[in-house]
mmCIF file of C-alpha atoms (C1' of nucleotides) in Angstrom:
data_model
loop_
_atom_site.group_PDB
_atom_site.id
_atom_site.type_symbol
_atom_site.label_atom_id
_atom_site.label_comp_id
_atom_site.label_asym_id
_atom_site.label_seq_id
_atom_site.Cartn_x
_atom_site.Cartn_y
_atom_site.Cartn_z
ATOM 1 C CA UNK S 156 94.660 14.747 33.998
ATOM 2 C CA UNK S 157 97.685 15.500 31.981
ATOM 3 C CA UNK S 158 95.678 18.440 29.885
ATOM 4 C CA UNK S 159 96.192 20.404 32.925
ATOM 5 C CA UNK S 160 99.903 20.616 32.505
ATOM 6 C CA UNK S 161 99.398 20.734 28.669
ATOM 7 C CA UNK S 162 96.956 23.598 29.649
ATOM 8 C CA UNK S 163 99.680 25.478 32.179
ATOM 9 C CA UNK S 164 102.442 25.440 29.666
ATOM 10 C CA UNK S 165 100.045 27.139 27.110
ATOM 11 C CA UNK S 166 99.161 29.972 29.637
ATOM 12 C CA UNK S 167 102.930 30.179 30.115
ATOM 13 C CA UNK S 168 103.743 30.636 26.604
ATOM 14 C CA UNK S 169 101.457 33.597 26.850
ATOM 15 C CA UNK S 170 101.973 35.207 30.128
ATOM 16 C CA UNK S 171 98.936 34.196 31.418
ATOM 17 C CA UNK S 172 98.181 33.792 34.844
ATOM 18 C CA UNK S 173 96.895 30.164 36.042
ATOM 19 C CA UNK S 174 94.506 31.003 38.389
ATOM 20 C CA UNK S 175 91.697 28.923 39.677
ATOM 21 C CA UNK S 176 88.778 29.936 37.827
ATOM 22 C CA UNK S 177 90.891 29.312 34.448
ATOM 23 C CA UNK S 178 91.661 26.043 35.203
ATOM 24 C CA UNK S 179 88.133 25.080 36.482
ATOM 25 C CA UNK S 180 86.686 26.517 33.094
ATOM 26 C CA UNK S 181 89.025 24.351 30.924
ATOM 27 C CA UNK S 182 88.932 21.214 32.730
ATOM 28 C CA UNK S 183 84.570 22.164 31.932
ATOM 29 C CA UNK S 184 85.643 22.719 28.481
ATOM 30 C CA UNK S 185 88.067 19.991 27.578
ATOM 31 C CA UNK S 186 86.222 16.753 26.207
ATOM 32 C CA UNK S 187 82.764 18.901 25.772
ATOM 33 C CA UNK S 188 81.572 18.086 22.577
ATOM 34 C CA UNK S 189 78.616 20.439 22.568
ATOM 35 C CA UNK S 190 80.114 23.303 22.149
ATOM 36 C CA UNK S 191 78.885 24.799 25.166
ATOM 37 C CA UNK S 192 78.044 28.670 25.267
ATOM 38 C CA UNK S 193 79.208 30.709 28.025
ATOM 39 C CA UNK S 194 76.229 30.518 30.485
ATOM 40 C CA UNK S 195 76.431 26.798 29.827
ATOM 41 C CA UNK S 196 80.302 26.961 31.387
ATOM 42 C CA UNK S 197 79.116 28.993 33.683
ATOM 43 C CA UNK S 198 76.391 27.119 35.550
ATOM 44 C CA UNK S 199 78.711 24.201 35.322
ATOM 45 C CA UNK S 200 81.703 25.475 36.532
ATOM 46 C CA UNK S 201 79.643 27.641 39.368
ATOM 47 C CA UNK S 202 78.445 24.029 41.188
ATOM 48 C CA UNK S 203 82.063 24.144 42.479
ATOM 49 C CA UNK S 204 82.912 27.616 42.613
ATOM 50 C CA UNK S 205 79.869 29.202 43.542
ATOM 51 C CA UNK S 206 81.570 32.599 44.248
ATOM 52 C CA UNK S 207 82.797 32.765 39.943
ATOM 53 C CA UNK S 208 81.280 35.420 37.916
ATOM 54 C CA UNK S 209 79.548 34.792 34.819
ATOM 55 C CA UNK S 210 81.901 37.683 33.490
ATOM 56 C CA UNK S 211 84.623 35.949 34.152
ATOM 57 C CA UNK S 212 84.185 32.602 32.351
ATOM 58 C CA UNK S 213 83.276 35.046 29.369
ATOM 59 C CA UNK S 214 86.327 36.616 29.930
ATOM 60 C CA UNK S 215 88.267 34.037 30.216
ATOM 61 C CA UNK S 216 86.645 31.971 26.937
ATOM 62 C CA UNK S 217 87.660 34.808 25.145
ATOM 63 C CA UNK S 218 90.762 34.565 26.713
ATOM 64 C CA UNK S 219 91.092 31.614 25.758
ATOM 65 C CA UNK S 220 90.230 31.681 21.963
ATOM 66 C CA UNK S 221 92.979 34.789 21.642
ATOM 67 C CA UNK S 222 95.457 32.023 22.527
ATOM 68 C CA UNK S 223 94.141 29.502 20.030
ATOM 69 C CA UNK S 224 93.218 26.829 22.403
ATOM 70 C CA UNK S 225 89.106 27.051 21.957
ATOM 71 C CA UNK S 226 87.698 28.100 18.915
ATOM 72 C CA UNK S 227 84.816 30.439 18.512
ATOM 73 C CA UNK S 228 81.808 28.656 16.554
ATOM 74 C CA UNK S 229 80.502 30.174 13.358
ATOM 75 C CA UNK S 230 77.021 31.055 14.358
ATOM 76 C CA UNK S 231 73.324 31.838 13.234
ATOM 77 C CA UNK S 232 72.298 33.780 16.402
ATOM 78 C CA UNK S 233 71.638 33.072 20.021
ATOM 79 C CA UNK S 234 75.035 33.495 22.236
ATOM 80 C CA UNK S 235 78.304 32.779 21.467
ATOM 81 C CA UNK S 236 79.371 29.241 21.431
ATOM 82 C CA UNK S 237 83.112 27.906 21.790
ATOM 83 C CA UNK S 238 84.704 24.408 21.218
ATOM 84 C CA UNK S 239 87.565 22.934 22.490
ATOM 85 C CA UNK S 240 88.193 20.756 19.820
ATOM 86 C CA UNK S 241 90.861 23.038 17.096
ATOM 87 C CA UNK S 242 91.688 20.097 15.073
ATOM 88 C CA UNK S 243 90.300 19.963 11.506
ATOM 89 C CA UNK S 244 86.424 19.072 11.470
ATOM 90 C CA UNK S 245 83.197 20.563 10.285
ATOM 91 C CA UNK S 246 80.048 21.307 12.417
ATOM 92 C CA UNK S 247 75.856 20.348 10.758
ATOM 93 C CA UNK S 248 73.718 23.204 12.745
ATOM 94 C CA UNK S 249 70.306 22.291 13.712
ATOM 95 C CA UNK S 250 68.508 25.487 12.692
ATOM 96 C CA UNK S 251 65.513 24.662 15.277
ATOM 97 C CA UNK S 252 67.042 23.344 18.135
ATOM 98 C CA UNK S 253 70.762 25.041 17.917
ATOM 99 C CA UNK S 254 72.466 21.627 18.508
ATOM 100 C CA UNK S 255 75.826 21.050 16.458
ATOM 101 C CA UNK S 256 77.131 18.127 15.999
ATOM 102 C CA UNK S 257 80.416 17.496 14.936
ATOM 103 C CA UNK S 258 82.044 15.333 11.944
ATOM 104 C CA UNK S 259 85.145 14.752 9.529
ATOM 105 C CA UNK S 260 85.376 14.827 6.490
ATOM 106 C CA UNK S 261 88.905 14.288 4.702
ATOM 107 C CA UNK S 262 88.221 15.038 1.314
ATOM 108 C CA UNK S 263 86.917 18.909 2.877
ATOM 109 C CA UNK S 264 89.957 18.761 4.885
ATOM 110 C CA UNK S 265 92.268 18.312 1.531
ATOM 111 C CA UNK S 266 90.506 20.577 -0.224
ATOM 112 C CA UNK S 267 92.896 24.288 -0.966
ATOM 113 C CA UNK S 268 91.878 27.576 0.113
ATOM 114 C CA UNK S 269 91.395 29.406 -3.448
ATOM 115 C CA UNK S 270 94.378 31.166 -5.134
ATOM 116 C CA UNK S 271 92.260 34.203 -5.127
ATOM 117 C CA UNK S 272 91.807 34.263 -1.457
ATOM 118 C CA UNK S 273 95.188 32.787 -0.052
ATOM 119 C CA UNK S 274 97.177 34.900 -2.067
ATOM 120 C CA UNK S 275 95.756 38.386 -0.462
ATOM 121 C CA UNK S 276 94.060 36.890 3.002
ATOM 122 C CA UNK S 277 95.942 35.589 6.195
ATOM 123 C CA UNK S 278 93.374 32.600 6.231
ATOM 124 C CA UNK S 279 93.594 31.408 9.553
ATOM 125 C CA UNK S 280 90.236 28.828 10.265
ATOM 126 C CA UNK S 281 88.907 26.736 7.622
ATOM 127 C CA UNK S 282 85.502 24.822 8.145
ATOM 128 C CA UNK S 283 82.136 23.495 6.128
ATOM 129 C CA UNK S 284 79.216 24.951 7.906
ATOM 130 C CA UNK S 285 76.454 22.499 7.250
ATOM 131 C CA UNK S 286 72.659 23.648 8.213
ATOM 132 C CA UNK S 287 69.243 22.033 8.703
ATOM 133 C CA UNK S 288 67.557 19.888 10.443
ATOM 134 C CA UNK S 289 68.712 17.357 13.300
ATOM 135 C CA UNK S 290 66.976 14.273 14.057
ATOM 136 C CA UNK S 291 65.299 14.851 17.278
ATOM 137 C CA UNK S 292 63.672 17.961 15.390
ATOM 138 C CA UNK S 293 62.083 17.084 12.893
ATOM 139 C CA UNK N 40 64.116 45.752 -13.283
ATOM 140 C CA UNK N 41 62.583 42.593 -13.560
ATOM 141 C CA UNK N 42 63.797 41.245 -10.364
ATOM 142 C CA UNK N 43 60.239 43.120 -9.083
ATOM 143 C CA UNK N 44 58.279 40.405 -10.914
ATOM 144 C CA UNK N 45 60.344 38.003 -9.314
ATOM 145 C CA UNK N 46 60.220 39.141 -6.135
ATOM 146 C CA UNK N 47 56.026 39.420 -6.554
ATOM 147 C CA UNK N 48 56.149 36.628 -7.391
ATOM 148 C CA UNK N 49 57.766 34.939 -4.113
ATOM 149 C CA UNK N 50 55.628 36.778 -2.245
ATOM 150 C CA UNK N 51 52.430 36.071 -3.663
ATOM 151 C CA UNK N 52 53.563 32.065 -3.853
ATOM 152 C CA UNK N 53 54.205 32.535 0.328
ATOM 153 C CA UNK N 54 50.780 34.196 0.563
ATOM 154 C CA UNK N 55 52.812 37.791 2.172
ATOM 155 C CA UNK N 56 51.767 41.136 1.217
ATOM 156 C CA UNK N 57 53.637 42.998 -1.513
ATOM 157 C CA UNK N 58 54.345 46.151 0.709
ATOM 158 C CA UNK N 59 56.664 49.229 -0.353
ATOM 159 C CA UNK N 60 58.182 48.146 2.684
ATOM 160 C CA UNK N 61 58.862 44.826 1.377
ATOM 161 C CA UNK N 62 60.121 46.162 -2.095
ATOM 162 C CA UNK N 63 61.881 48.633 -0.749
ATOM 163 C CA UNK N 64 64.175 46.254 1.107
ATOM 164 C CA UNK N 65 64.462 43.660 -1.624
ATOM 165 C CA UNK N 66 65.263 46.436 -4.084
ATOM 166 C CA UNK N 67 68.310 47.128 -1.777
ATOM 167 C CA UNK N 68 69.158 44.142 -1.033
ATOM 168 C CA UNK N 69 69.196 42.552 -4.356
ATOM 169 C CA UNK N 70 72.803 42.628 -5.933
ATOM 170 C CA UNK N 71 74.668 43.456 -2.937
ATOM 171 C CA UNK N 72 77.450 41.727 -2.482
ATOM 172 C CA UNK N 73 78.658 43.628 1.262
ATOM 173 C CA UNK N 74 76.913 41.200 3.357
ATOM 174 C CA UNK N 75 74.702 43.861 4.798
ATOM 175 C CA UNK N 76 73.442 43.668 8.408
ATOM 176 C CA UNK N 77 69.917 44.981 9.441
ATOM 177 C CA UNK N 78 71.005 48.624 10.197
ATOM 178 C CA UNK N 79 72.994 48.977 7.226
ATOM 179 C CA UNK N 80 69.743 48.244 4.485
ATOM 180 C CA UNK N 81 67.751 50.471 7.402
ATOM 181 C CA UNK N 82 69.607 53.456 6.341
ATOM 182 C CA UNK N 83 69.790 53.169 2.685
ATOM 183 C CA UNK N 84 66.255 52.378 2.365
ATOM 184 C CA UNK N 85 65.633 55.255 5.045
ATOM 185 C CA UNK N 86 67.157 58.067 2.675
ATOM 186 C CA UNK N 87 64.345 57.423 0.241
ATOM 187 C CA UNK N 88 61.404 56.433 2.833
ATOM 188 C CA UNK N 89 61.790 58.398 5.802
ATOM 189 C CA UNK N 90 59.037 56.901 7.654
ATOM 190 C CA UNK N 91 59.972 53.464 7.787
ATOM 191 C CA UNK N 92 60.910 51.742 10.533
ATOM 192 C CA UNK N 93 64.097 49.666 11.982
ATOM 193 C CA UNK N 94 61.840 47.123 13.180
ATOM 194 C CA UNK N 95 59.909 46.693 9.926
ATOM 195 C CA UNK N 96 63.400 46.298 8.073
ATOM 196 C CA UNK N 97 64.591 43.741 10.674
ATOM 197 C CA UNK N 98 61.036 41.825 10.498
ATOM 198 C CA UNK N 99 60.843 42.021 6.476
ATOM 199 C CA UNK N 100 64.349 40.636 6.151
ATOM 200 C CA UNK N 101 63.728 37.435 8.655
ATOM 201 C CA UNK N 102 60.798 37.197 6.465
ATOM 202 C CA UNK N 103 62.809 37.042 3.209
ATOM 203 C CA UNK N 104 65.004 34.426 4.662
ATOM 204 C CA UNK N 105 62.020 32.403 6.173
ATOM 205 C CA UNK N 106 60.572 31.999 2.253
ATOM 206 C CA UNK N 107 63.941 31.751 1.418
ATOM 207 C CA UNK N 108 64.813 34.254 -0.829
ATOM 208 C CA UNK N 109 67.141 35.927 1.437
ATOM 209 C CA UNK N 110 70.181 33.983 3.383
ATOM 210 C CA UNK N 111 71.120 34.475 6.683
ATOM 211 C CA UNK N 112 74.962 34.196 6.595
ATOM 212 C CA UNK N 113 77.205 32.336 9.405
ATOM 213 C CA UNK N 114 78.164 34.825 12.119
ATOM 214 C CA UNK N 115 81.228 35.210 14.379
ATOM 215 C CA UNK N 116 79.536 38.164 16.435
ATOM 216 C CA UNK N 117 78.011 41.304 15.420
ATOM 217 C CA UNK N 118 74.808 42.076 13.990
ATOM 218 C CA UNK N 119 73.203 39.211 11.897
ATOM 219 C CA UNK N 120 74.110 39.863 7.945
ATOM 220 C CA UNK N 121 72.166 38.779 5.119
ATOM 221 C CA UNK N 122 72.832 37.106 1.612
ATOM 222 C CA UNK N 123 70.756 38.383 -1.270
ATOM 223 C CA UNK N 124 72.649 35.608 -3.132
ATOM 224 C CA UNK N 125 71.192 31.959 -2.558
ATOM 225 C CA UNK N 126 73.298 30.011 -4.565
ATOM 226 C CA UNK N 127 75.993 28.074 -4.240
ATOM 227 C CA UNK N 128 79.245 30.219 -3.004
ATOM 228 C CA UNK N 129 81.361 30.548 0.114
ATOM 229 C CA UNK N 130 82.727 33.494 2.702
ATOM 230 C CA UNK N 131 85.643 34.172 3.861
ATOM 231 C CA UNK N 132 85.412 36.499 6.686
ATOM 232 C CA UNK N 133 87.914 39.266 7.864
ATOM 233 C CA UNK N 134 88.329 38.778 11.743
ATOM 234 C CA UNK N 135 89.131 42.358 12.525
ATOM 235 C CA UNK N 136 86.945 44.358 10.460
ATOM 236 C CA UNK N 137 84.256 42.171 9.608
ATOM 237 C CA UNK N 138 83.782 42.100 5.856
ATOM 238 C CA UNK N 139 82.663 39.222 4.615
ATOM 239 C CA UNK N 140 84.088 38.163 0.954
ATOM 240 C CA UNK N 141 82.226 35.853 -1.023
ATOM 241 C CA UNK N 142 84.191 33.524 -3.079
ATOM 242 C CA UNK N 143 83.330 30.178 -5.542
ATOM 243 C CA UNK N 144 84.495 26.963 -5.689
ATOM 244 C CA UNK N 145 83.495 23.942 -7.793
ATOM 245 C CA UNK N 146 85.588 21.271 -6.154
ATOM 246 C CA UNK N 147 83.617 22.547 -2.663
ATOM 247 C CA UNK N 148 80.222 22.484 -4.279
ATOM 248 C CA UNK N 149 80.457 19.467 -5.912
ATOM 249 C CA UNK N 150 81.734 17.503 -2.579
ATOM 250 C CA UNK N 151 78.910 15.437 -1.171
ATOM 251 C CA UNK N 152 77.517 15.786 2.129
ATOM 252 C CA UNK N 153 78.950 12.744 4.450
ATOM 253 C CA UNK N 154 76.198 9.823 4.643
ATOM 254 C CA UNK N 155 76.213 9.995 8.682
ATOM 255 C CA UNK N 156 74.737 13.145 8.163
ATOM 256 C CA UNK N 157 72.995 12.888 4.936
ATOM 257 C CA UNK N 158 71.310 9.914 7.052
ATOM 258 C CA UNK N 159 69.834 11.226 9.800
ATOM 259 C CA UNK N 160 69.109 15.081 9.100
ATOM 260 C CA UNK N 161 67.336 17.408 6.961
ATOM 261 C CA UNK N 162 70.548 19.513 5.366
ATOM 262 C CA UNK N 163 69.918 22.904 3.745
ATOM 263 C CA UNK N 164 72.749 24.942 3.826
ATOM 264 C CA UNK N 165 76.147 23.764 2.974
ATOM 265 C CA UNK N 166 78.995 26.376 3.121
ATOM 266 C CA UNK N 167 82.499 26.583 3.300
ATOM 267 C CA UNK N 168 83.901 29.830 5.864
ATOM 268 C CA UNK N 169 87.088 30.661 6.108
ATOM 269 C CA UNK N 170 88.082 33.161 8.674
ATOM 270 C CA UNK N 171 91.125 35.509 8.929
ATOM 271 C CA UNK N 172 92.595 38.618 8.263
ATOM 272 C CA UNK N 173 91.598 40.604 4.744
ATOM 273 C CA UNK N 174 94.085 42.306 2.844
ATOM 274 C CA UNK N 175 93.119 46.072 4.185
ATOM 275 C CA UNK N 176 93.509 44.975 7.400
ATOM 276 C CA UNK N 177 97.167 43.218 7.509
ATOM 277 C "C1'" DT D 120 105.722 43.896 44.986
ATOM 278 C "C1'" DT D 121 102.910 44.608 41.101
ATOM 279 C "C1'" DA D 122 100.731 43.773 36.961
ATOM 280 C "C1'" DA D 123 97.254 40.782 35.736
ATOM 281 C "C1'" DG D 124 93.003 38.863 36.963
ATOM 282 C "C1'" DT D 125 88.499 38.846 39.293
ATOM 283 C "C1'" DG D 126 83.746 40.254 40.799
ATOM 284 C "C1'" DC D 127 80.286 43.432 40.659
ATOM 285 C "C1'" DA D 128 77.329 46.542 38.548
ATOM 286 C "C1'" DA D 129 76.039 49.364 34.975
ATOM 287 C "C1'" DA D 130 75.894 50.398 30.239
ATOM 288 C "C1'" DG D 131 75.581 49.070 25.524
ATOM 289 C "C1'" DG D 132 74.146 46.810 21.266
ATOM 290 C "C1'" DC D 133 71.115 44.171 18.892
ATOM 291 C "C1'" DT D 134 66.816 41.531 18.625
ATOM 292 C "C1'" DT D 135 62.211 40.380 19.951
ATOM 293 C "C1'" DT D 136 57.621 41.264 21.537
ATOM 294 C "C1'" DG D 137 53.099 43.532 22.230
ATOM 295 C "C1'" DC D 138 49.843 46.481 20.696
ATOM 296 C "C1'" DG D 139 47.061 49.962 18.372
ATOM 297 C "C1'" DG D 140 46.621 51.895 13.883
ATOM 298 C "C1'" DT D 141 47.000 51.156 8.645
ATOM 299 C "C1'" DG D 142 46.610 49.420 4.072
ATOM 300 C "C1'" DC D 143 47.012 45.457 0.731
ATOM 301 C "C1'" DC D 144 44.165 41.932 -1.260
ATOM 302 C "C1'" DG M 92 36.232 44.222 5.249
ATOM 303 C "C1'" DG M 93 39.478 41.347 7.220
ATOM 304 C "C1'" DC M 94 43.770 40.042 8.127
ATOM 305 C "C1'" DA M 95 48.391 40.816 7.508
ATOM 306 C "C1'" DC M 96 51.533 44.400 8.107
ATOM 307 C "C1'" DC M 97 53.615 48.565 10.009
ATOM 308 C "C1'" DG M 98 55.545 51.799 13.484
ATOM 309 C "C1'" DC M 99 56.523 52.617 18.025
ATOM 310 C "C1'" DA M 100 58.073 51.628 22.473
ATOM 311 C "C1'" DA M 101 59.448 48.588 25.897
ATOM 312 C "C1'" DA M 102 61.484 44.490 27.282
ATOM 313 C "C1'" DG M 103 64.860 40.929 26.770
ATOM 314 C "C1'" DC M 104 69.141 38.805 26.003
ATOM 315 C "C1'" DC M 105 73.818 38.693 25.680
ATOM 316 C "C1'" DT M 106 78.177 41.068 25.738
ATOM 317 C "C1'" DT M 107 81.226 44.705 27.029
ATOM 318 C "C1'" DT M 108 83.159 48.158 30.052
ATOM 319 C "C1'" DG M 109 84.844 50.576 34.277
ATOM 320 C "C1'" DC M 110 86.488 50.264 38.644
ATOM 321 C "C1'" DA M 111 88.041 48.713 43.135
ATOM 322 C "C1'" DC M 112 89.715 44.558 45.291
ATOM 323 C "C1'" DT M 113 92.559 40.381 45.114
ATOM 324 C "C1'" DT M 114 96.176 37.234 43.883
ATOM 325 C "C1'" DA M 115 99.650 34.565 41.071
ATOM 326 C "C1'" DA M 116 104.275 35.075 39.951
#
DNA sequence: TTAAGTGCAAAGGCTTTGCGGTGCC
DNA sequence: GGCACCGCAAAGCCTTTGCACTTAA
């Protein structure tokens, strides 16, 4: 449970408001490694909070990612998918099925952001987009 | 001009039609490096063929990526863009104004795809994206 | 107290679908 | 001539916006 306090002291740093509804959508978040799109929040979140809007958790995921504490996932259509997980690591697509599945890779990880683009960009996310085919597809 | 050939070519291999339609998009298409979303080809190709549709545009271009001539590039919202260039290179792509740069990178090609992936799926696309802010918009 | 946050509802943007007419092979 | 393709229009999906009410600080 100690991610909630983590999680207070990050909404602090940015003058954000703890309310109910933001907490219930992180603790949802936190630990989901399927990088869950905002309906898929929503209908969780809603079992136990039946009166919170579908706006708001897409509010508040965007909220969320302006404070760097989800990322928004790269995508190849369909709705906007976010992950909790900002540490370094790469994501395979499944082209038919839209699953992602996470995985590490330290020699990507080591590897520089090009002169040519780090001299004149503010690079700010780095990741190897994989795509295909996933098991249970194919 | 002989990209025309080329492109008969791929059509006639996938069994499609070689439309004006179709050759009218490709023609656009082919050599641009701006990433260009559906609407964007709609209009240039509109200037010169009035009559032609949105739809038809959107349609022909899922159809260039189905045969595989066309790629559809990693999104962070927005319309879908598409990459007349299917070999190996990597985006970086500006946060606030959405251009997508294309750079290249041997040490990125040549890394391997990890076996626990390699294993179990079908991989087709492998590409680094960077994400940030471009130098016009700093 | 009050500025930020929430819920609702409507609007907006882009994509997909269905269908009758058209034209490439 | 037949089937794939095109254009149009409507529907669908997801996201964004505006506004009045509520609430955390």
């Amino acid at each position: 449970m100690e991610y909630i306090a983590w999680f207070t002291e990050r909404c602090r740093e940015h003058k954000l408001k703890v309310t109910p509804q933001r907490i219930a959508v992180y603790r949802h978040l936190q630990g989901n490694r399927q990088h869950p799109s905002t309906e898929q929040i929503f209908r969780e979140v809603q079992r136990e909070f039946p009166t919170m809007s579908l706006d708001t958790v897409n509010r508040t995921l965007l909220t969320f990612a302006d404070i760097g504490i989800v990322d928004i996932v790269e995508g190849y259509g369909g709705p906007r998918r976010f992950d909790p997980d900002c540490s370094p690591h790469h994501h395979f697509h499944c082209l038919r099925c839209g699953r992602i599945t996470d995985f590490r890779n330290r020699d990507f990880d080591r590897l520089e952001v090009p002169e040519k683009i780090a001299r004149r960009c503010v690079v700010t996310g780095k990741r190897v987009s994989l795509t295909g085919i996933c098991p249970e597809c194919r």
